[in-house]
CSV table of C-alpha atoms in Angstrom, one decimal:
chain,number,residue,atom,x,y,z
A,795,UNK,CA,0.0,0.0,0.0
A,796,UNK,CA,1.3,3.4,-1.0
A,797,UNK,CA,2.3,5.8,1.8
A,798,UNK,CA,0.3,9.0,1.4
A,799,UNK,CA,0.8,12.3,3.2
A,800,UNK,CA,-2.3,14.2,4.1
A,801,UNK,CA,-2.6,18.0,4.6
A,802,UNK,CA,-6.1,19.0,5.4
A,803,UNK,CA,-7.8,22.3,4.7
A,804,UNK,CA,-8.3,24.6,7.7
A,805,UNK,CA,-11.9,25.3,6.8
A,806,UNK,CA,-14.0,23.4,4.3
A,807,UNK,CA,-15.8,25.2,1.5
A,808,UNK,CA,-18.6,22.6,1.5
A,809,UNK,CA,-21.1,24.9,3.3
A,810,UNK,CA,-21.0,27.3,0.3
A,811,UNK,CA,-22.1,24.6,-2.2
A,812,UNK,CA,-25.7,24.0,-3.2
A,813,UNK,CA,-25.9,20.3,-3.7
A,814,UNK,CA,-29.4,20.6,-5.1
A,815,UNK,CA,-28.1,22.7,-8.0
A,816,UNK,CA,-24.8,21.3,-9.1
A,817,UNK,CA,-23.4,22.1,-12.5
A,818,UNK,CA,-21.2,19.5,-14.1
A,819,UNK,CA,-17.5,19.6,-13.4
A,820,UNK,CA,-17.1,23.2,-12.2
A,821,UNK,CA,-17.4,23.0,-8.4
A,822,UNK,CA,-14.4,21.5,-6.8
A,823,UNK,CA,-13.9,19.6,-3.6
A,824,UNK,CA,-11.6,20.7,-0.7
A,825,UNK,CA,-8.7,18.5,-1.5
A,826,UNK,CA,-6.6,17.1,-4.4
A,827,UNK,CA,-3.9,14.5,-4.7
A,828,UNK,CA,-0.5,15.4,-6.1
A,829,UNK,CA,2.5,13.3,-6.8
A,830,UNK,CA,5.7,14.3,-8.6
A,831,UNK,CA,8.1,12.3,-10.8
A,832,UNK,CA,11.6,13.5,-10.0
A,833,UNK,CA,15.0,12.0,-10.8
A,834,UNK,CA,13.4,8.9,-12.3
A,835,UNK,CA,11.2,8.1,-9.4
A,836,UNK,CA,7.6,8.8,-8.2
A,837,UNK,CA,7.7,10.7,-4.9
A,838,UNK,CA,5.4,10.4,-1.9
A,839,UNK,CA,1.8,11.3,-2.9
A,840,UNK,CA,0.3,14.2,-1.0
A,841,UNK,CA,-3.4,14.9,-0.4
A,842,UNK,CA,-3.5,18.7,0.0
A,843,UNK,CA,-6.0,21.6,-0.2
A,844,UNK,CA,-7.3,22.2,-3.7
A,845,UNK,CA,-5.4,25.2,-5.0
A,846,UNK,CA,-3.6,26.6,-8.1
A,847,UNK,CA,-0.3,25.0,-9.0
A,848,UNK,CA,2.9,26.9,-9.9
A,849,UNK,CA,4.9,26.0,-13.0
A,850,UNK,CA,7.9,27.5,-14.7
A,851,UNK,CA,7.3,29.1,-18.1
A,852,UNK,CA,9.7,26.6,-19.6
A,853,UNK,CA,7.7,23.6,-18.3
A,854,UNK,CA,7.4,21.3,-21.3
A,855,UNK,CA,3.6,20.9,-20.9
A,856,UNK,CA,3.3,24.4,-22.4
A,857,UNK,CA,5.5,23.6,-25.4
A,858,UNK,CA,5.2,20.0,-26.4
A,859,UNK,CA,1.8,18.9,-25.0
A,860,UNK,CA,2.7,15.9,-22.9
A,861,UNK,CA,-0.6,15.8,-21.1
A,862,UNK,CA,-3.1,12.9,-20.5
A,863,UNK,CA,-6.1,12.4,-18.4
A,864,UNK,CA,-9.0,10.1,-17.3
A,865,UNK,CA,-12.6,10.6,-16.4
A,866,UNK,CA,-14.3,8.6,-13.6
A,867,UNK,CA,-17.1,8.9,-11.0
A,868,UNK,CA,-17.7,8.0,-7.4
A,869,UNK,CA,-21.2,7.2,-6.1
A,870,UNK,CA,-23.0,6.7,-2.9
A,871,UNK,CA,-25.8,4.1,-2.5
A,872,UNK,CA,-28.9,4.4,-0.4
A,873,UNK,CA,-26.9,3.3,2.7
A,874,UNK,CA,-24.2,5.9,2.2
A,875,UNK,CA,-21.6,3.4,0.9
A,876,UNK,CA,-19.0,4.9,-1.5
A,877,UNK,CA,-18.4,3.1,-4.8
A,878,UNK,CA,-16.2,3.3,-7.9
A,879,UNK,CA,-16.9,1.8,-11.3
A,880,UNK,CA,-14.2,-0.2,-13.0
A,881,UNK,CA,-11.4,2.0,-11.6
A,882,UNK,CA,-8.6,-0.4,-12.6
A,883,UNK,CA,-9.6,0.0,-16.2
A,884,UNK,CA,-9.0,3.8,-15.8
A,885,UNK,CA,-5.6,3.2,-14.3
A,886,UNK,CA,-4.6,0.8,-17.1
A,887,UNK,CA,-5.9,3.2,-19.8
A,888,UNK,CA,-4.0,6.1,-18.2
A,889,UNK,CA,-0.8,4.1,-18.4
A,890,UNK,CA,-1.5,3.1,-22.0
A,891,UNK,CA,-1.8,6.8,-22.8
A,892,UNK,CA,1.3,7.5,-20.8
A,893,UNK,CA,3.3,4.9,-22.8
A,894,UNK,CA,2.3,6.5,-26.1
A,895,UNK,CA,3.3,10.0,-24.9
A,896,UNK,CA,6.5,8.8,-23.3
A,897,UNK,CA,5.3,9.8,-19.8
A,898,UNK,CA,6.3,7.5,-16.9
A,899,UNK,CA,3.5,5.1,-15.9
A,900,UNK,CA,1.9,5.7,-12.6
A,901,UNK,CA,2.1,2.7,-10.2
A,902,UNK,CA,-1.2,1.1,-9.6
A,903,UNK,CA,-0.9,1.4,-5.8
A,904,UNK,CA,-0.4,5.2,-6.0
A,905,UNK,CA,-3.4,5.5,-8.4
A,906,UNK,CA,-5.8,3.3,-6.4
A,907,UNK,CA,-4.6,3.9,-2.8
A,908,UNK,CA,-4.4,7.7,-3.5
A,909,UNK,CA,-7.8,7.8,-5.1
A,910,UNK,CA,-9.4,5.8,-2.3
A,911,UNK,CA,-7.8,7.9,0.4
A,912,UNK,CA,-8.8,11.1,-1.4
A,913,UNK,CA,-12.4,9.9,-1.5
A,914,UNK,CA,-12.2,9.1,2.3
A,915,UNK,CA,-10.9,12.6,3.1
A,916,UNK,CA,-13.5,14.3,0.9
A,917,UNK,CA,-16.3,11.8,1.4
A,918,UNK,CA,-18.8,14.5,2.4
A,919,UNK,CA,-18.4,16.0,-1.1
A,920,UNK,CA,-20.0,12.9,-2.8
A,921,UNK,CA,-23.5,13.9,-3.7
A,922,UNK,CA,-26.5,11.7,-2.9
A,923,UNK,CA,-29.2,13.2,-5.1
A,924,UNK,CA,-30.5,11.0,-7.8
A,925,UNK,CA,-28.4,11.3,-11.0
A,926,UNK,CA,-25.5,13.1,-9.2
A,927,UNK,CA,-22.0,11.8,-8.6
A,928,UNK,CA,-18.5,12.9,-7.7
A,929,UNK,CA,-16.7,13.4,-11.0
A,930,UNK,CA,-13.0,12.4,-10.7
A,931,UNK,CA,-10.3,13.8,-13.0
A,932,UNK,CA,-6.9,12.0,-12.7
A,933,UNK,CA,-4.3,13.6,-15.0
A,934,UNK,CA,-0.5,13.7,-15.7
A,935,UNK,CA,1.6,16.3,-17.5
A,936,UNK,CA,5.2,17.3,-18.2
A,937,UNK,CA,6.5,19.6,-15.5
A,938,UNK,CA,10.2,19.3,-16.4
A,939,UNK,CA,11.9,22.3,-17.9
A,940,UNK,CA,13.4,23.1,-21.3
A,941,UNK,CA,12.7,24.4,-24.7
A,942,UNK,CA,14.4,21.5,-26.5
A,943,UNK,CA,11.9,19.1,-28.2
A,944,UNK,CA,12.2,16.0,-26.2
A,945,UNK,CA,10.3,14.2,-23.4
A,946,UNK,CA,10.5,16.0,-20.0
A,947,UNK,CA,12.5,14.8,-17.1
A,948,UNK,CA,9.8,15.7,-14.5
A,949,UNK,CA,6.0,15.0,-14.4
A,950,UNK,CA,3.0,15.6,-12.1
A,951,UNK,CA,0.2,13.2,-11.4
A,952,UNK,CA,-2.9,14.9,-9.9
A,953,UNK,CA,-6.4,13.8,-9.0
A,954,UNK,CA,-9.1,16.5,-8.6
A,955,UNK,CA,-12.8,15.9,-7.9
A,956,UNK,CA,-15.9,17.8,-8.6
A,957,UNK,CA,-19.4,17.1,-7.2
A,958,UNK,CA,-21.7,17.2,-10.2
A,959,UNK,CA,-25.3,17.0,-11.0
A,960,UNK,CA,-26.8,14.9,-13.8
A,961,UNK,CA,-25.3,15.5,-17.2
A,962,UNK,CA,-28.2,16.4,-19.5
A,963,UNK,CA,-27.3,17.1,-23.1
A,964,UNK,CA,-30.9,17.5,-24.3
A,965,UNK,CA,-31.8,16.4,-27.8
A,966,UNK,CA,-28.5,16.4,-29.6
A,967,UNK,CA,-28.3,17.1,-33.3
A,968,UNK,CA,-25.0,16.1,-35.0
A,969,UNK,CA,-23.2,16.7,-38.2
A,970,UNK,CA,-21.3,13.9,-40.0
A,971,UNK,CA,-17.8,15.3,-40.7
A,972,UNK,CA,-16.5,15.1,-44.2
A,973,UNK,CA,-13.3,17.1,-44.1
A,974,UNK,CA,-11.7,17.2,-40.6
A,975,UNK,CA,-10.4,14.1,-38.7
A,976,UNK,CA,-10.3,13.5,-35.0
A,977,UNK,CA,-7.3,11.2,-35.3
A,978,UNK,CA,-5.1,9.4,-37.8
A,979,UNK,CA,-3.6,5.9,-38.2
A,980,UNK,CA,-0.4,5.7,-36.1
A,981,UNK,CA,-1.4,8.7,-34.1
A,982,UNK,CA,-2.7,9.2,-30.5
A,983,UNK,CA,-6.4,8.9,-31.1
A,984,UNK,CA,-6.6,5.9,-28.8
A,985,UNK,CA,-5.0,7.8,-25.9
A,986,UNK,CA,-6.8,10.3,-23.7
A,987,UNK,CA,-4.3,13.0,-24.7
A,988,UNK,CA,-5.3,16.6,-24.1
A,989,UNK,CA,-4.3,17.6,-27.7
A,990,UNK,CA,-6.9,15.2,-29.1
A,991,UNK,CA,-9.7,17.3,-27.6
A,992,UNK,CA,-8.1,20.6,-28.4
A,993,UNK,CA,-8.0,19.6,-32.1
A,994,UNK,CA,-11.8,18.8,-32.0
A,995,UNK,CA,-12.8,22.3,-31.0
A,996,UNK,CA,-12.5,24.0,-34.3
A,997,UNK,CA,-14.5,21.6,-36.5
A,998,UNK,CA,-17.0,21.3,-33.7
A,999,UNK,CA,-17.4,25.1,-33.6
A,1000,UNK,CA,-18.0,25.1,-37.4
A,1001,UNK,CA,-20.7,22.5,-36.9
A,1002,UNK,CA,-22.3,24.6,-34.1
A,1003,UNK,CA,-22.3,27.6,-36.4
A,1004,UNK,CA,-24.4,25.5,-38.9
A,1005,UNK,CA,-26.9,24.7,-36.2
A,1006,UNK,CA,-25.6,21.4,-34.9
A,1007,UNK,CA,-24.5,20.5,-31.4
A,1008,UNK,CA,-21.7,18.1,-32.1
A,1009,UNK,CA,-19.7,16.3,-34.8
A,1010,UNK,CA,-19.8,12.6,-35.8
A,1011,UNK,CA,-16.2,11.8,-36.7
A,1012,UNK,CA,-15.3,9.7,-39.7
A,1013,UNK,CA,-12.1,8.0,-40.6
A,1014,UNK,CA,-9.2,10.2,-41.6
A,1015,UNK,CA,-8.5,8.6,-45.0
A,1016,UNK,CA,-11.8,8.3,-46.9
A,1017,UNK,CA,-14.4,9.8,-44.4
A,1018,UNK,CA,-16.5,6.8,-45.3
A,1019,UNK,CA,-16.6,5.1,-41.9
A,1020,UNK,CA,-18.4,6.3,-38.7
A,1021,UNK,CA,-16.0,6.4,-35.8
A,1022,UNK,CA,-16.9,8.5,-32.8
A,1023,UNK,CA,-19.5,11.1,-31.6
A,1024,UNK,CA,-17.8,14.2,-30.3
A,1025,UNK,CA,-15.7,13.1,-27.3
A,1026,UNK,CA,-17.7,9.9,-27.0
A,1027,UNK,CA,-17.9,6.4,-28.5
A,1028,UNK,CA,-20.9,5.9,-30.8
A,1029,UNK,CA,-23.5,3.2,-31.1
A,1030,UNK,CA,-25.9,2.9,-34.0
A,1031,UNK,CA,-29.1,0.8,-33.9
A,1032,UNK,CA,-30.3,-0.5,-37.3
A,1033,UNK,CA,-33.4,-2.6,-36.9
A,1034,UNK,CA,-32.8,-4.5,-33.6
A,1035,UNK,CA,-29.0,-4.7,-34.1
A,1036,UNK,CA,-26.7,-2.5,-32.1
A,1037,UNK,CA,-23.5,-1.6,-34.0
A,1038,UNK,CA,-20.3,0.1,-32.8
A,1039,UNK,CA,-16.9,0.6,-34.4
A,1040,UNK,CA,-14.0,-1.6,-33.4
A,1041,UNK,CA,-11.2,0.2,-31.5
A,1042,UNK,CA,-8.0,1.0,-33.3
A,1043,UNK,CA,-5.3,3.7,-33.4
A,1044,UNK,CA,-8.0,6.4,-33.8
A,1045,UNK,CA,-10.7,5.3,-31.4
A,1046,UNK,CA,-10.7,5.4,-27.6
A,1047,UNK,CA,-11.2,2.1,-25.8
A,1048,UNK,CA,-14.1,3.5,-23.8
A,1049,UNK,CA,-14.9,1.9,-20.5
A,1050,UNK,CA,-18.6,2.8,-20.8
A,1051,UNK,CA,-18.5,1.4,-24.4
A,1052,UNK,CA,-17.1,-1.9,-23.1
A,1053,UNK,CA,-19.8,-2.0,-20.4
A,1054,UNK,CA,-22.6,-1.3,-22.9
A,1055,UNK,CA,-21.4,-4.1,-25.2
A,1056,UNK,CA,-21.3,-6.6,-22.4
A,1057,UNK,CA,-24.7,-5.7,-20.9
A,1058,UNK,CA,-26.4,-5.5,-24.2
A,1059,UNK,CA,-25.2,-9.0,-25.2
A,1060,UNK,CA,-26.4,-10.3,-21.8
A,1061,UNK,CA,-29.8,-8.7,-22.4
A,1062,UNK,CA,-30.1,-10.7,-25.7
A,1063,UNK,CA,-29.5,-7.6,-27.9
A,1064,UNK,CA,-27.7,-8.4,-31.1
A,1065,UNK,CA,-24.4,-6.5,-30.9
A,1066,UNK,CA,-22.0,-6.1,-33.8
A,1067,UNK,CA,-18.5,-4.6,-33.4
A,1068,UNK,CA,-17.6,-3.7,-36.9
A,1069,UNK,CA,-16.9,-0.9,-39.3
A,1070,UNK,CA,-20.0,0.9,-40.4
A,1071,UNK,CA,-20.2,3.2,-43.4
A,1072,UNK,CA,-21.8,6.6,-43.7
A,1073,UNK,CA,-23.7,5.2,-46.7
A,1074,UNK,CA,-25.1,2.3,-44.6
A,1075,UNK,CA,-26.4,4.8,-42.0
A,1076,UNK,CA,-28.0,7.1,-44.7
A,1077,UNK,CA,-29.6,4.1,-46.4
A,1078,UNK,CA,-31.0,2.9,-43.1
A,1079,UNK,CA,-32.4,6.4,-42.3
A,1080,UNK,CA,-34.0,6.6,-45.7
A,1081,UNK,CA,-35.6,3.1,-45.3
A,1082,UNK,CA,-36.8,3.7,-41.7
A,1083,UNK,CA,-34.5,1.0,-40.3
A,1084,UNK,CA,-32.3,3.5,-38.4
A,1085,UNK,CA,-33.8,3.4,-35.0
A,1086,UNK,CA,-31.2,5.0,-32.6
A,1087,UNK,CA,-27.8,6.6,-32.4
A,1088,UNK,CA,-26.2,7.5,-29.1
A,1089,UNK,CA,-22.9,8.5,-27.7
A,1090,UNK,CA,-21.3,6.7,-24.7
A,1091,UNK,CA,-18.9,8.1,-22.2
A,1092,UNK,CA,-18.3,8.7,-18.5
A,1093,UNK,CA,-20.0,12.1,-18.2
A,1094,UNK,CA,-23.4,11.4,-19.7
A,1095,UNK,CA,-23.1,7.6,-19.7
A,1096,UNK,CA,-25.4,7.6,-22.7
A,1097,UNK,CA,-26.4,10.6,-24.8
A,1098,UNK,CA,-29.1,10.0,-27.4
A,1099,UNK,CA,-28.8,11.6,-30.8
A,1100,UNK,CA,-32.1,13.1,-32.1
A,1101,UNK,CA,-30.9,13.7,-35.7
A,1102,UNK,CA,-28.0,14.2,-37.9
A,1103,UNK,CA,-26.9,16.1,-41.0
A,1104,UNK,CA,-24.9,15.0,-44.0
A,1105,UNK,CA,-24.1,16.8,-47.3
A,1106,UNK,CA,-26.8,19.4,-46.8
A,1107,UNK,CA,-29.6,17.0,-45.8
A,1108,UNK,CA,-31.0,16.5,-42.2
A,1109,UNK,CA,-32.3,13.2,-41.0
A,1110,UNK,CA,-34.5,12.8,-37.8
A,1111,UNK,CA,-34.4,9.7,-35.7
A,1112,UNK,CA,-37.7,8.3,-34.5
A,1113,UNK,CA,-38.9,8.7,-30.8
A,1114,UNK,CA,-39.2,5.2,-29.5
A,1115,UNK,CA,-41.3,4.0,-26.6
A,1116,UNK,CA,-38.5,1.8,-25.2
A,1117,UNK,CA,-35.2,2.7,-26.7
A,1118,UNK,CA,-32.1,0.7,-26.1
A,1119,UNK,CA,-30.4,3.9,-24.9
A,1120,UNK,CA,-32.7,4.2,-21.9
A,1121,UNK,CA,-32.6,0.5,-21.0
A,1122,UNK,CA,-28.8,0.3,-21.2
A,1123,UNK,CA,-28.3,3.6,-19.3
A,1124,UNK,CA,-30.5,2.4,-16.4
A,1125,UNK,CA,-28.7,-1.0,-16.3
A,1126,UNK,CA,-25.3,0.6,-16.0
A,1127,UNK,CA,-26.3,3.3,-13.5
A,1128,UNK,CA,-28.1,0.8,-11.4
A,1129,UNK,CA,-24.9,-1.2,-11.1
A,1130,UNK,CA,-22.8,1.9,-10.4
A,1131,UNK,CA,-25.1,3.1,-7.6
A,1132,UNK,CA,-25.7,-0.4,-6.1
A,1133,UNK,CA,-29.3,-0.5,-7.1
A,1134,UNK,CA,-28.8,-3.8,-8.9
A,1135,UNK,CA,-26.6,-6.9,-8.7
A,1136,UNK,CA,-23.1,-6.6,-10.3
A,1137,UNK,CA,-22.4,-9.9,-12.0
A,1138,UNK,CA,-19.3,-8.5,-13.6
A,1139,UNK,CA,-17.3,-7.4,-10.6
A,1140,UNK,CA,-17.2,-3.8,-11.9
A,1141,UNK,CA,-18.3,-2.1,-8.7
A,1142,UNK,CA,-15.6,-1.4,-6.2
A,1143,UNK,CA,-16.5,-0.4,-2.6
A,1144,UNK,CA,-14.3,2.2,-1.0
A,1145,UNK,CA,-13.5,1.7,2.7
A,1146,UNK,CA,-14.1,5.0,4.6
């Protein structure tokens, strides 16, 4: 078990927070965990008051973009128990991202023990209202100095948390992208690298200016294949078959995505993990066989898509009485919040 130093705040800010009206990801808990990589070794992790960090202007994060992150949530059940959902998968994916960006991997005990201790220290910050959770943001970046283009010699690992209300995206209308690409073969699309998301902002803004909420990303070469929905994995239902793209260099191996595939299969839903062309989606929309499209990710869990645009034509999806999206979202969130059995061993109880 990792040794963790704890420095507590003198006075909590929790009394100034309205837990009945929480925005998503913009109210921060009292403490954060910080751990430095210096002289080739990870130092003792410290849980300390949430506060700004100080960096030298030559810190390589500012110049060469060595920055990766994860997104997680903690929940409380009806008895006040604290739970995480598949946290080891987040740790493994963070280290997969670290390897690709030549960032030292974080030891599993620092990640898991640090996270659990942080949740114990700030346990009162975990909301209990229906649909709410404590959003958790682990991240690592280059803090080492120098203007030369090479990996840094120092890094920071930090975990911050934010009590958050339900993530409601409303009825999302998306534009299938024909010019810009989220990621390329051999690139870092599979990693949760900060630059991936920065590169999405411009084409997404262009789509917003055309009246859409988000972009459906297609492959970088031909733009013939559907890949992701904004910052989320995408699922498409044609008839009674649920289809999602296989992971590759360009597509994030989403933890929610993996959970949906497993639960849907166990529910008897026909699931296909395969390439899906834009033309297949258009044809299904025109024939009435396109039933649902939805994004999948940590923040929203599942975000239904109400319609999409392609080459100047808009297509509306039908409003179904019992969509797969609602059924699957309830199944996942019931496991996360201990309202249902967890046959997969995904739910991890945190000792407080």
